[in-house]
Amino acid sequence: MSEPVLRLVGISKRFPGVLANDQVDFELAPGEIHALLGENGAGKTTLMNVVYGLYEQDEGQIFINGEEVEIHDPNDALARGIGMVHQHFMLVPVMTVTENMMLGHETTHGPRLGPLSDLDQERVAEEIKALGVQHGLPIDPEAYVQDLSVGEQQRVEIVKALYRGAEVLILDEPTAVLTPQEAEDLFAVMRSLIAEGKSIIFITHKLKEVLAIADRITVLRDGKVVGTAEPAQTSEEELATMMVGREVILQVEKGPAEPGEAVLEVQNLNVQNLREQSVVRGVSFSVRAGEILGIAGVQGNGQAELVEALTGLAPVEGGHVFMNGQETTHLRPRAITEMGVAHVPEDRHRHGLVLTYPLDENLVLQTYYLPPFAKRSFLQPKEVRENAKRLIQEYDIRTPSIGTHASSLSGGNQQKVIVARELSRDIRLLIANQPTRGLDVGSIEFIHTRIIEERDEGVGVLLVSSELDEILSLSDRIAVLYAGEILAVMPAREATKERLGLLMAGVREAPNSIAAD
Amino acid sequence: MATAEATRQSRRRAILGRLAIPLLAIFTALVVASLAMVVSGTDPIKAYLALGEGAFGSQVARVETLIKATPFLLAGLGIALAFRGGLFNIGVEGQLFVGSAVTVFIGFSVELPAVIHIPLALLGGMIGGAVWAAIPGYLKARNGAHEVITTIMFNFIALRIISWTIGVDGPLRAPRTVAPETPAVFESARLPILIPDSRLHAGVIIAVFAAFVVYWLLWRTVAGFELRTVGANPSAARYAGINVEFNIVRTMALSGALAGLGGGIQVLGLAPYNFTTGFNVGLGFDSIAVAVLGSIHPFGVALAALLFGAMDAGARLMQLRTKVPIDIVTIVQGLILAFVAADQIIRRLYRIRAETEEGPVNLSELWGGES
């Protein structure tokens, strides 16, 4: 094998109380797609941030083309041909594509006047266009970033890295925000970049993707390299076991649903966002007791607003919502909660938890004012603590103590706190929005099992997720939300990835193929 | 039990950690201020010894310290309570004014038995302060008007209205006086003196009691849970079914009531038992420093109020002995606030690692951050 373009030897990176990377060795061959696979918190992004100069390693060496280098900041990394596309894009929405390309790398023409020099937008725009054509990444240099779709913004990020002369591209969870079709397009681009001699590090926790695209796979767990494998010689099960450190069930076991009465009935619902744009338009569906209705869709198609309207967090513009036969359209969140509705919110840091609160207080966030946690307006700390002890055990929440602040828990344990709190109440409807986003395989397995258990006990479940695998493995019926409208509702057995993928991209089906539920 | 012991130990370490920044900030402020004294040719050690003696060296000194600490404590509690609820109440100055004015009015306009008169006058002051704070609270809850702006404006409004009421021919103006002031309150409204022939009035006890009430309110009641949740994460509060708008108004009202009580105690506890335009100017602002130095915890605020009271009480003796102007105390107080607010300086200086759990008050976050 030729000299690796990038070689990491014994990289260690410590944060207070955490060893994020522990003696990591890693090699990237020229023209290779090397997947870095691991659960959340395994240290993948930390390792790449070291390479990209956002962190400095505590120990270890970095070699580029055989030469040891020190990388202090992203400019060092870019100067050495390393570009990174972050999971959260680093673009300025109110600027054009060209202006974003020029950030920190301003090309000027005319007299050299320092900060007063004239920017050469035309030349940069031409270069961007040329790069786009060369790599199959068409973008409009004049477009404002805020007007681009997520997939297009990602393209801008990739072109930006190429524009800065990247030979090694680091892609951090690039498919998290894409439809299956968009992900396929991205893979095609990745292959064409490889064909031109670039090398790619592909960070992900999705097993299917690494097997589809990677030339080599390195698995990280708890900051250490567990092993390196080639796709041909491994399987999803083996990789999952390497990631988690024990065997995991990838497909949850579930029997057929036994649906009862409708617990949630949504009729012609309209919701506007804060900018008064209609983001949920004429949506109707129902969820029956004992069934899971999955709402598939690419993030940002009205899911957040739909769930907020159902739970009373956002006002309803038009239409009706009934729960257990009673109208709840304009009720406040507490009234809806008290009707037996559990809500696992999309953003656990913003809505689901008070990060500066200890666990026990977080576990009574919905019930702190009710007996036994409060008696005549006085809190009963003992009962609050007892409740926490019980739920920590029952839901296997890994925490040093019940007084530990929610912010110090891992994402998986934070989500378990929310699930424990919501499911421990007497509920008839569970609304779960992205219940496993960003979680490790082990926590996903646990939460999926709990959701199925709730269904089997007769709870109606509305599952909103942009992970197709999650929708397909849990749902009894599936609805697809696109641009605020439900394009189709189908029984799970009639759903395929391809069919859902097309609907998620907004391709309407011919009328005769829309099967009524 | 081993785990209980570990919990206790970690709690002790947490409390020590929380004390470290304020204590080091005080120390650093004293050192920096002493440089100013050295430059101006005085011996800082002598000056600080005089300051200490003036604050604690005799019974008179200790009484002065307590009297001076009392309004700091009540106003500081008001600010701390608002901070806990996610609100930056800069209007304590105005709420204190309104509270004093209402208390004075009740104090001089009717004569009642002391057991009724004192509570009634103080309650009036609390309601006055509460209303004056609740209006900006309502404006925020209703229209999102930032409380920092509105409470500052309300300070001016309070000041001007009260200047008018005690100005020439104003409704509260004492008859036949040259200075703009109200009549003194009746004997029956004056706070009892705790130590005969001293100035130590019962307001000190009320203030300390208030610190316990605030502690109990914040951590032992449903209302306190709601207040803290709205302050810590308003989105999560809304998700939990808490009425965030109502809580903003309630928190401001409680905060203003504490400030109003502080103002009322000043007029009922100290001669000349009336209200003038120059009354306690700046106290409401200094109390922001007290609240922040006290880590917005009721007991921390009590310690910080004692320190500020001691500095104010001791300043005169310091000036007398060493010719250091009284203003140096203001400089020290300002430096303390700066070091506590910009705690990174202290952390860098003494190599204290950032806390992973509940951090100190982040003033900039309250001002510009999400709320």
PDB file of C-alpha atoms in Angstrom, chain A residues 343 345 351-354 362-367 391 395 416-425, chain B residues 239:
ATOM      1  CA  HIS A 343     -44.712  13.743  25.188  1.00  0.00           C
ATOM      2  CA  PRO A 345     -39.990  16.053  22.825  1.00  0.00           C
ATOM      3  CA  HIS A 351     -37.889  21.056  26.168  1.00  0.00           C
ATOM      4  CA  GLY A 352     -37.338  17.699  27.754  1.00  0.00           C
ATOM      5  CA  LEU A 353     -35.020  18.525  30.613  1.00  0.00           C
ATOM      6  CA  VAL A 354     -33.863  21.303  32.844  1.00  0.00           C
ATOM      7  CA  ASN A 362     -36.292  16.380  36.288  1.00  0.00           C
ATOM      8  CA  LEU A 363     -38.210  13.208  36.941  1.00  0.00           C
ATOM      9  CA  VAL A 364     -41.179  15.137  38.382  1.00  0.00           C
ATOM     10  CA  LEU A 365     -41.208  17.954  35.821  1.00  0.00           C
ATOM     11  CA  GLN A 366     -44.790  17.110  34.828  1.00  0.00           C
ATOM     12  CA  THR A 367     -46.100  16.054  38.235  1.00  0.00           C
ATOM     13  CA  LEU A 391     -37.290   5.103  38.122  1.00  0.00           C
ATOM     14  CA  TYR A 395     -35.274   2.312  33.530  1.00  0.00           C
ATOM     15  CA  LYS A 416     -34.027   7.565  29.435  1.00  0.00           C
ATOM     16  CA  VAL A 417     -34.850  10.148  32.108  1.00  0.00           C
ATOM     17  CA  ILE A 418     -37.453  11.689  29.813  1.00  0.00           C
ATOM     18  CA  VAL A 419     -38.878   8.344  28.766  1.00  0.00           C
ATOM     19  CA  ALA A 420     -39.025   7.202  32.382  1.00  0.00           C
ATOM     20  CA  ARG A 421     -40.832  10.357  33.437  1.00  0.00           C
ATOM     21  CA  GLU A 422     -43.331  10.258  30.597  1.00  0.00           C
ATOM     22  CA  LEU A 423     -44.111   6.551  30.662  1.00  0.00           C
ATOM     23  CA  SER A 424     -44.327   6.273  34.436  1.00  0.00           C
ATOM     24  CA  ARG A 425     -47.487   8.350  34.381  1.00  0.00           C
TER      25      ARG A 425
ATOM     26  CA  TYR B 239     -43.504  21.880  28.150  1.00  0.00           C
TER      27      TYR B 239
END
